[in-house]
Short mmCIF file of C-alpha atoms and ligand atoms in Angstrom, two decimals:
data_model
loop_
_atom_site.label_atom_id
_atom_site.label_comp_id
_atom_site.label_asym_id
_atom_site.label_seq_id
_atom_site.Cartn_x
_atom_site.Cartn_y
_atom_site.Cartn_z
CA UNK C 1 -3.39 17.68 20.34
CA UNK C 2 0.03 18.99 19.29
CA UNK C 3 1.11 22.60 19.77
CA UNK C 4 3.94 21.74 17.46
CA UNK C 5 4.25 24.78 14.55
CA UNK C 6 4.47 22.22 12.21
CA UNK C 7 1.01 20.49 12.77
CA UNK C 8 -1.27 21.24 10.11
CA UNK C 9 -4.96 21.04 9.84
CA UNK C 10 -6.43 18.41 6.67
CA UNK C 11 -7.56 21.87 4.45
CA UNK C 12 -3.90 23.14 4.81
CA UNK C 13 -2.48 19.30 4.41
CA UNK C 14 -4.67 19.06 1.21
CA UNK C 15 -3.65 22.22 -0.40
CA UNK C 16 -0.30 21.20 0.52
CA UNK C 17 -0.31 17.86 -1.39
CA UNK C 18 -2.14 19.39 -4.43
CA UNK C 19 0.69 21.65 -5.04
CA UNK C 20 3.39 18.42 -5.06
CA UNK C 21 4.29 18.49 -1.54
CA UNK C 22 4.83 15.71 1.74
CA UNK C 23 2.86 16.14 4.63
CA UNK C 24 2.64 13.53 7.38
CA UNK C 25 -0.74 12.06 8.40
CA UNK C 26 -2.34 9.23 10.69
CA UNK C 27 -3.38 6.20 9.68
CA UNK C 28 -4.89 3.24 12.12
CA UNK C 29 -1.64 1.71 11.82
CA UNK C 30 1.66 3.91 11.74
CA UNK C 31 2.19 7.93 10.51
CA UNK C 32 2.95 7.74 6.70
CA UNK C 33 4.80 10.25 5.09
CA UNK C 34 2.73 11.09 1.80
CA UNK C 35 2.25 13.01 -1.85
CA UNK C 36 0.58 12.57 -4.72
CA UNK C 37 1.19 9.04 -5.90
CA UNK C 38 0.87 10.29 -9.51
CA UNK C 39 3.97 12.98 -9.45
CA UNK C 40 7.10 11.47 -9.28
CA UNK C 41 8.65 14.40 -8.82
CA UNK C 42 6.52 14.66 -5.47
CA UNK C 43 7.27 10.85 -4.69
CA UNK C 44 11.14 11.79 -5.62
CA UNK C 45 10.87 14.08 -2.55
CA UNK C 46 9.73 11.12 0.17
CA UNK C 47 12.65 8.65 -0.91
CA UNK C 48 15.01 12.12 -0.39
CA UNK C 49 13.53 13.05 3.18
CA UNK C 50 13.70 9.46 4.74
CA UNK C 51 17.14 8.55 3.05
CA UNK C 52 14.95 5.36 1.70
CA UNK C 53 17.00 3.26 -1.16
CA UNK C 54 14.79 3.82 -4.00
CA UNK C 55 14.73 -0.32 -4.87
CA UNK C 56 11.71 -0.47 -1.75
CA UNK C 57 8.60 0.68 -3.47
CA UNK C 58 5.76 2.43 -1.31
CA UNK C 59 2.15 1.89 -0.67
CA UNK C 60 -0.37 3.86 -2.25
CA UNK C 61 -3.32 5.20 -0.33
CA UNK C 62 -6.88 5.41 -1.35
CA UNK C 63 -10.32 6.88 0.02
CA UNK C 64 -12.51 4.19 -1.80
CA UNK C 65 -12.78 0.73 -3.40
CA UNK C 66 -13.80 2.49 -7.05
CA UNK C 67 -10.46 4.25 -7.39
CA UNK C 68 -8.36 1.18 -7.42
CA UNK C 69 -9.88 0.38 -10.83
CA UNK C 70 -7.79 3.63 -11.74
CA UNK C 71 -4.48 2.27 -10.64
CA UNK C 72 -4.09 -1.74 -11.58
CA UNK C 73 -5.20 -3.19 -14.94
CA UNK C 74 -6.82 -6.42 -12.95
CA UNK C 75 -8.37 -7.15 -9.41
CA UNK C 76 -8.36 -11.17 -8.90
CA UNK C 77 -12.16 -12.33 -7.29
CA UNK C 78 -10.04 -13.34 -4.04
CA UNK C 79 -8.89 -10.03 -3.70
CA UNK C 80 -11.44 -8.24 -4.28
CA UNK C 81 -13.37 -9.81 -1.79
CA UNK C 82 -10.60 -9.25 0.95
CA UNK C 83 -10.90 -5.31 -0.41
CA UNK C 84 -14.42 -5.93 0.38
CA UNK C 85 -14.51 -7.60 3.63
CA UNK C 86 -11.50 -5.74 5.34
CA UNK C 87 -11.00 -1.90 3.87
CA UNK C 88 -10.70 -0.08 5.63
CA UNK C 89 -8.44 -2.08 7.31
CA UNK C 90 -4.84 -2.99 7.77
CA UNK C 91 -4.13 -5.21 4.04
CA UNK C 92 -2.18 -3.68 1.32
CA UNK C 93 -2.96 -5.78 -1.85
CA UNK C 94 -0.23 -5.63 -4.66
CA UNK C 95 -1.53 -5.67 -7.78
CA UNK C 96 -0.49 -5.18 -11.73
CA UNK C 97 -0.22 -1.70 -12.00
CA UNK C 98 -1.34 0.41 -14.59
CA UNK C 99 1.31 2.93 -16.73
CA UNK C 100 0.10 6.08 -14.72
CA UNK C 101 1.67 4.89 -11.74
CA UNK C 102 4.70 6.28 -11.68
CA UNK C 103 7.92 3.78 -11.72
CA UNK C 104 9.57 5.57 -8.38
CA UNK C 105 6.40 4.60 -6.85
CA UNK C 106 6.91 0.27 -7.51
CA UNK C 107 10.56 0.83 -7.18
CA UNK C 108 10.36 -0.85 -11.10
CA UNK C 109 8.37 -3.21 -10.35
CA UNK C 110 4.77 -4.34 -12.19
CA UNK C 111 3.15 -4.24 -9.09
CA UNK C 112 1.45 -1.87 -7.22
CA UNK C 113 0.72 -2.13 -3.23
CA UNK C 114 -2.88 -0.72 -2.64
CA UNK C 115 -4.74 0.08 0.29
CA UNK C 116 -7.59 2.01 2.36
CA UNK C 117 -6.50 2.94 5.88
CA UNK C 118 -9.05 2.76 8.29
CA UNK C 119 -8.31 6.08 10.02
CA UNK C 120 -10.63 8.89 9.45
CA UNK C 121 -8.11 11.75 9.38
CA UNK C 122 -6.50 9.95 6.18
CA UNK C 123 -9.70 9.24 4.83
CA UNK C 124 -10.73 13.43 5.35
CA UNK C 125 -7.46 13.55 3.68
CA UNK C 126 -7.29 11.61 0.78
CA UNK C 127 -10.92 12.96 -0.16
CA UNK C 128 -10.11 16.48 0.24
CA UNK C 129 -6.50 15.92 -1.86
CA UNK C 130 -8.90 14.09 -4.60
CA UNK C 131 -5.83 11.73 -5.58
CA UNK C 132 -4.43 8.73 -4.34
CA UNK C 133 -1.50 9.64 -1.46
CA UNK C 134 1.58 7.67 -1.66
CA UNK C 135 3.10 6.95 2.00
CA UNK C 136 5.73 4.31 3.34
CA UNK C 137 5.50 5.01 7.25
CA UNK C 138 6.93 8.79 8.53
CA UNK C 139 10.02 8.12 10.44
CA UNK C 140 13.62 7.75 8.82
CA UNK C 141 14.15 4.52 6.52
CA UNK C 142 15.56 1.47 8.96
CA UNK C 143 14.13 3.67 11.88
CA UNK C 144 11.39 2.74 14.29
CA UNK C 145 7.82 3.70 12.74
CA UNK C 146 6.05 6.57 14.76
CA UNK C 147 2.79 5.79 16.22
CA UNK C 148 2.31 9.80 17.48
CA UNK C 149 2.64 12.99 15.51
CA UNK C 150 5.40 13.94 18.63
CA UNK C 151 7.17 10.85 16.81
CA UNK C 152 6.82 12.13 13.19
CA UNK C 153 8.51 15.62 14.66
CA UNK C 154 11.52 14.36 16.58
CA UNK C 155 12.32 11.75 13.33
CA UNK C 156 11.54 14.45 10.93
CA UNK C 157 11.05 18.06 12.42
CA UNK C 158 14.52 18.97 11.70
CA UNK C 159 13.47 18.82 7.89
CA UNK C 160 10.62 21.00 8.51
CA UNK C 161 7.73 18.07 7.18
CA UNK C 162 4.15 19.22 8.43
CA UNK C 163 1.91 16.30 9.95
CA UNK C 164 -1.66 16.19 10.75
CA UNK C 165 -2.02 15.04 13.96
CA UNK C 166 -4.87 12.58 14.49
CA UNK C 167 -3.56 11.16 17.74
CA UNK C 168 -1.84 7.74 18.84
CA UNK C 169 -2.41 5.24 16.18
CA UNK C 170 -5.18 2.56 17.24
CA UNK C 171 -3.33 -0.60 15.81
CA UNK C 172 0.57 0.32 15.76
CA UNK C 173 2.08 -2.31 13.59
CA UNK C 174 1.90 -1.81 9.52
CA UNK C 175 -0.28 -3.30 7.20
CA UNK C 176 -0.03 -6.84 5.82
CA UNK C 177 1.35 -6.78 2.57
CA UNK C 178 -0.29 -9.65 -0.03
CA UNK C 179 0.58 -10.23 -3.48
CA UNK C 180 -1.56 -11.06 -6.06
CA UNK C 181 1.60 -10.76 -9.12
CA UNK C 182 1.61 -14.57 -9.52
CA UNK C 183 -0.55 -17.84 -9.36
CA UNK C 184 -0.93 -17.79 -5.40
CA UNK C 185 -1.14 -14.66 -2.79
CA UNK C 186 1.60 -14.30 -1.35
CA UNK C 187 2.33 -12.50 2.08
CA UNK C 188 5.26 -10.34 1.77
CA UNK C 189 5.24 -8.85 5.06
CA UNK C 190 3.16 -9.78 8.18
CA UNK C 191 1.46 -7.33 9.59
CA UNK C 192 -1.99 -5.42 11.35
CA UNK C 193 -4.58 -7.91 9.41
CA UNK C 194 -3.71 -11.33 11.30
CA UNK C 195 -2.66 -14.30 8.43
CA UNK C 196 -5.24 -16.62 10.05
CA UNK C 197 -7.54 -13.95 9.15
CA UNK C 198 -6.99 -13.98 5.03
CA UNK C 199 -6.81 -18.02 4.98
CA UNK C 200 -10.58 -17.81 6.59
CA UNK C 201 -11.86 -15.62 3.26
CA UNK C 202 -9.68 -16.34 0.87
CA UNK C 203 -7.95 -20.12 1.58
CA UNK C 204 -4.52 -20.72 1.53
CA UNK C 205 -1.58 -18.37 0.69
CA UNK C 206 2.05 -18.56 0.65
CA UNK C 207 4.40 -16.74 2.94
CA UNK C 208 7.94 -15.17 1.27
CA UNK C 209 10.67 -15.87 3.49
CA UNK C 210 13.72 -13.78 3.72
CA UNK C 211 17.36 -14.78 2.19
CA UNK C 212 19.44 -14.57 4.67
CA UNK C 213 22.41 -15.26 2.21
CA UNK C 214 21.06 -11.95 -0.30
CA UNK C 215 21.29 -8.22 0.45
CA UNK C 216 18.40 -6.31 1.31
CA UNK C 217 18.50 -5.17 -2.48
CA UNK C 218 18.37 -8.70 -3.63
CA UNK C 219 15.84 -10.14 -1.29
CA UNK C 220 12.53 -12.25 -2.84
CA UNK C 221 10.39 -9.73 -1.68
CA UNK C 222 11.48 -5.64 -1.09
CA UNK C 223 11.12 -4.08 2.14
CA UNK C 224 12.79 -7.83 3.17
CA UNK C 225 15.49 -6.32 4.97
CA UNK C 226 17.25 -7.51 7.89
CA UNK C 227 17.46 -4.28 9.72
CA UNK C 228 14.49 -2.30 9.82
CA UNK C 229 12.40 -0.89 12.88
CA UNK C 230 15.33 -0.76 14.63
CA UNK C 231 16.24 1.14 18.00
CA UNK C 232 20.12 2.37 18.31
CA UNK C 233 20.20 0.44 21.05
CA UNK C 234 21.33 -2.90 21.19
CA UNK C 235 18.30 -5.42 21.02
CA UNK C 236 18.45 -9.06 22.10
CA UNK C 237 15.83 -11.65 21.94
CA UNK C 238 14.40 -13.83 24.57
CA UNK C 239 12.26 -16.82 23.66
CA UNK C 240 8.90 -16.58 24.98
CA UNK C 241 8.15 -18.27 28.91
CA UNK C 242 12.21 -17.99 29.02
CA UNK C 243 13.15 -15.79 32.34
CA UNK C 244 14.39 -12.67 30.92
CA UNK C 245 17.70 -11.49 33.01
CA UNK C 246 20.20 -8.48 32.67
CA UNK C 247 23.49 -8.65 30.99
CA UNK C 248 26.06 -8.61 33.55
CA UNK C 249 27.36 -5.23 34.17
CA UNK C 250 25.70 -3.46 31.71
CA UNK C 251 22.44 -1.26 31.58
CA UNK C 252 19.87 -3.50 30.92
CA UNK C 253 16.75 -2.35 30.00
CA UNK C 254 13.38 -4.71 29.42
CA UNK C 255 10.58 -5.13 27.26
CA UNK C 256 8.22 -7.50 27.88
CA UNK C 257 4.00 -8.13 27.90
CA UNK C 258 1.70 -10.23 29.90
CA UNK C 259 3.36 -12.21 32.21
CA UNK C 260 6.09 -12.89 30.91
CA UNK C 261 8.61 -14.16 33.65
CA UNK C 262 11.79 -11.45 34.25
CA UNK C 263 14.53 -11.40 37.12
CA UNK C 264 15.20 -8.74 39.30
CA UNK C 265 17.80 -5.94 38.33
CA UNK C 266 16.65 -4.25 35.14
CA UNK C 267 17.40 0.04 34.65
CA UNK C 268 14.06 0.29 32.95
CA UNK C 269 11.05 -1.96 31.94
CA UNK C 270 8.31 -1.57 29.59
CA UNK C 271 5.77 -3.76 29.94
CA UNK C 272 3.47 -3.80 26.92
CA UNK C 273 0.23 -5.38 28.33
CA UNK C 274 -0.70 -6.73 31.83
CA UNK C 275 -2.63 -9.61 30.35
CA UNK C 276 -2.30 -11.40 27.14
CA UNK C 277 -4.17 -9.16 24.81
CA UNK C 278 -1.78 -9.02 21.82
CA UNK C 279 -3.27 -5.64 20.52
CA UNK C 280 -2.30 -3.90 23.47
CA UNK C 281 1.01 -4.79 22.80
CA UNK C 282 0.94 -3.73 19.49
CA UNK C 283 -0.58 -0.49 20.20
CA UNK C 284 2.43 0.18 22.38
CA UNK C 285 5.39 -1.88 20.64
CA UNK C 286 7.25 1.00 18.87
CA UNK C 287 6.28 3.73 21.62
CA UNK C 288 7.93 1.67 24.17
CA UNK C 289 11.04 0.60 22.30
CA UNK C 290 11.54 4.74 21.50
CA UNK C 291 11.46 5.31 24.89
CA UNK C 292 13.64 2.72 25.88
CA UNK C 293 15.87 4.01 23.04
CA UNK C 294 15.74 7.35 24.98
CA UNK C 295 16.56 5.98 28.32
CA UNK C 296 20.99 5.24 28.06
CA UNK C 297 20.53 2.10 27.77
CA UNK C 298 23.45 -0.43 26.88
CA UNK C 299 21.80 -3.11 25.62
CA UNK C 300 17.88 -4.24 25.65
CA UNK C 301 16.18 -7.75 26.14
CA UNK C 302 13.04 -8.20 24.54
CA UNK C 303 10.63 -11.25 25.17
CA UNK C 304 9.37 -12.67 22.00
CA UNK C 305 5.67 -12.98 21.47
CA UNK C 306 3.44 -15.86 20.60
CA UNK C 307 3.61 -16.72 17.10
CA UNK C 308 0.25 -16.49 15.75
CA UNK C 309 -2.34 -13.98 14.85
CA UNK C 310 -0.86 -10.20 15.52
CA UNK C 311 1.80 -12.00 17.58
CA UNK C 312 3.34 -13.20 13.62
CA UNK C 313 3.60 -9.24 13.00
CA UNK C 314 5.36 -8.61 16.24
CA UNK C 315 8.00 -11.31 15.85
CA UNK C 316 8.76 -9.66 12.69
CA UNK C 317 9.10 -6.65 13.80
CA UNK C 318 11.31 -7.34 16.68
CA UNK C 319 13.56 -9.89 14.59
CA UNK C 320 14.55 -7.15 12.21
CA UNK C 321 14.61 -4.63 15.56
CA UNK C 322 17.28 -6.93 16.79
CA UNK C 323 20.67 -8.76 16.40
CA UNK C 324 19.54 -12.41 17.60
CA UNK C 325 19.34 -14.32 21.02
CA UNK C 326 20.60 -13.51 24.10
CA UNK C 327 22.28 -17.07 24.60
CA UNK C 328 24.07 -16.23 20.60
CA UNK C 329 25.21 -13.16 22.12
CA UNK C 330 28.16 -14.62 24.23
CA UNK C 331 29.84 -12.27 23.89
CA UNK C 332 27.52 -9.49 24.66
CA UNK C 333 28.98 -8.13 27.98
CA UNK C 334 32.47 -7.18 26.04
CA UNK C 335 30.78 -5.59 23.05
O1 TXA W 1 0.55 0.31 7.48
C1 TXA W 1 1.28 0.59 6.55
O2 TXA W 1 1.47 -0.20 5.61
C2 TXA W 1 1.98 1.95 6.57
C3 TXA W 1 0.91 3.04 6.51
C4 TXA W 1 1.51 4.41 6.37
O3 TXA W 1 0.02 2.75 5.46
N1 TXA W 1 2.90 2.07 5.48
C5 TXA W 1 4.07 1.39 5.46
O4 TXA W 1 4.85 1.66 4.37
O5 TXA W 1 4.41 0.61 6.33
P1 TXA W 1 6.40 1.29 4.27
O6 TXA W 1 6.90 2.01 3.10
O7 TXA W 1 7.08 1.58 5.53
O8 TXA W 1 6.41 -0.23 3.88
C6 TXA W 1 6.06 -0.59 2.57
C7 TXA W 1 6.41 -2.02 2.32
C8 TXA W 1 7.64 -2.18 1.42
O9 TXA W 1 8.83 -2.22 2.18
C9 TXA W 1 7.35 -3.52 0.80
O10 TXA W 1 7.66 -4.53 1.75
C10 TXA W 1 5.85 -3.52 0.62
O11 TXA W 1 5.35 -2.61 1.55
N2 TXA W 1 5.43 -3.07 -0.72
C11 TXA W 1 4.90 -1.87 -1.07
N3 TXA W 1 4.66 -1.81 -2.39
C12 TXA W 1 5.04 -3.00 -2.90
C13 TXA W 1 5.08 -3.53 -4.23
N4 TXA W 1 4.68 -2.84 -5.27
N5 TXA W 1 5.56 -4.77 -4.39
C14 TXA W 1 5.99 -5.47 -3.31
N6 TXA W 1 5.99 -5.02 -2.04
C15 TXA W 1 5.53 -3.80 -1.83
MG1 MG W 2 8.39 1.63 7.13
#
């Protein structure tokens, strides 16, 4: 556990939360950064501490299936029975909300993104609180999304934000985000609960896809944005079975899984998984692109993944970590 000052026990977190305040807390997938979903003026204070544009609304936590009866005016059959079959779990269902959600919370919008994390630290949590916990992941906005509580405290320490620390998150990759605000689910973002997964229980759904023409206020979906999750670092892409090589000159550093194949002449690899197990990978995924943030890097090659089940969460995740292909990057070595 963390010596850190600023880790807090779930009494102190509670009492904290009651009284209108953030504290940071573990969920299976990333930290999130939460307060009372029903106090704006307590929401008002998560948008100020990770210098997030107020147009990307926020997910709202809950300890049971019963209390999202108190937040949307309608649950669909098909989404009740993914509530059913996967909470708690990684799926955040957006549904019509109901006037007592506050506005800040939906950015504006009608809907409302709902889940039960599958963590028991946030579930101690959100029952000893006794209300629903808004919480968008604990790390600056467009930063990468901290799988540790030692990752909550270097992103956020400086502004003194407590965190319960519940240890490295199992999953490491957000929730899947599903919409339920028009005639067919859509996903919104990929994430923890593989796609394949929802089409077995549910049938079909539709997937938003990014503008790349529209700003990230003005995308179909929000949270849509092309940077997000993003090291300092330089990141560049390398199709998966394509030899991964340094850029010429520069400090090169590598992150790769399985057995992916990789040249000599690298500063610093991470390898994510020794086989092909993709939840290893993403288990590891932001840890190992922090610490390759951490390492003077000049630029950093990243093999893609496979593009199904988790791997679909991954390649999102990297996309928006990075600015393209190595061979678009022709320029790379003079940059
Ligand atoms: O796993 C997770 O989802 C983590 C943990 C803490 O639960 N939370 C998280 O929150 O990743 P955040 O704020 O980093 O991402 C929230 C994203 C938004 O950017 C948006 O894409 C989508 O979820 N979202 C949330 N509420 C929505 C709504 N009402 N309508 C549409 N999309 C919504
Ligand atoms: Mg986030």
């Amino acid at each position: 556990m963390n010596e850190s000052p600023l880790c807090i026990d779930v009494p102190r977190a509670a009492e904290l939360l009651r009284r209108g305040e953030v504290v940071a807390f573990p969920t299976e997938t990333v930290y999130g950064l939460g307060a009372n979903a029903l106090n704006a003026r307590a929401v008002a204070r998560i948008f100020e501490v990770k210098e997030r544009p107020t147009f990307d609304p926020l997910i709202v936590h809950i300890a049971e299936l019963p209390a999202i009866f108190d937040l949307v005016e309608c649950v669909p059959a098909a989404a009740l029975h993914l509530a059913e079959q996967i909470w708690p779990g990684p799926l955040t269902l957006v549904l019509p909300k109901k006037r007592l959600v506050p506005d800040l919370v939906t950015a504006g919008l009608p809907g409302v993104g709902i889940r039960i994390p599958a963590h028991p630290v946030a579930l101690d949590l959100l029952r000893q609180t006794g209300c629903p916990l808004a919480a968008p992941s604990a790390n600056k906005f467009g930063a990468i999304s901290p799988t540790t509580a030692q990752h909550v405290i270097d992103g956020l320490g400086a502004q003194f934000i407590p965190v319960v620390d519940g240890g490295p998150c199992a999953l490491g990759v957000e929730s899947t985000v599903l919409s339920f605000m028009g005639p067919v689910p859509v996903i919104l973002r990929p994430g923890g609960l593989p796609i394949e997964d929802i089409c077995r229980l549910i049938g079909p759904v539709d997937q938003a896809v990014p503008d790349p023409n529209a700003d990230d206020a003005a995308q179909p979906a929000p949270g849509m944005l092309s940077r997000h999750y993003a090291p300092r670092t330089r990141l560049l892409l390398v199709p998966i079975s394509r030899q991964a090589t340094p850029v010429a000159g520069r400090r090169t550093g590598l992150l790769t899984w399985g057995k992916q194949p990789f040249s000599t002449g690298f500063a610093q690899i991470e390898r994510l998984s020794t086989d092909e197990d993709l939840r290893t990978c993403a288990a590891r995924l932001f840890a190992a692109m922090r610490t390759l943030d951490s390492a003077d890097l000049d630029v950093i090659i990243a093999h893609q993944f496979p593009a199904y089940g988790l791997g679909i969460a991954l390649n999102d995740r990297l996309a928006r970590a990075s600015s393209g292909f190595v061979e678009s990057q022709v320029d790379v070595a003079s940059n």
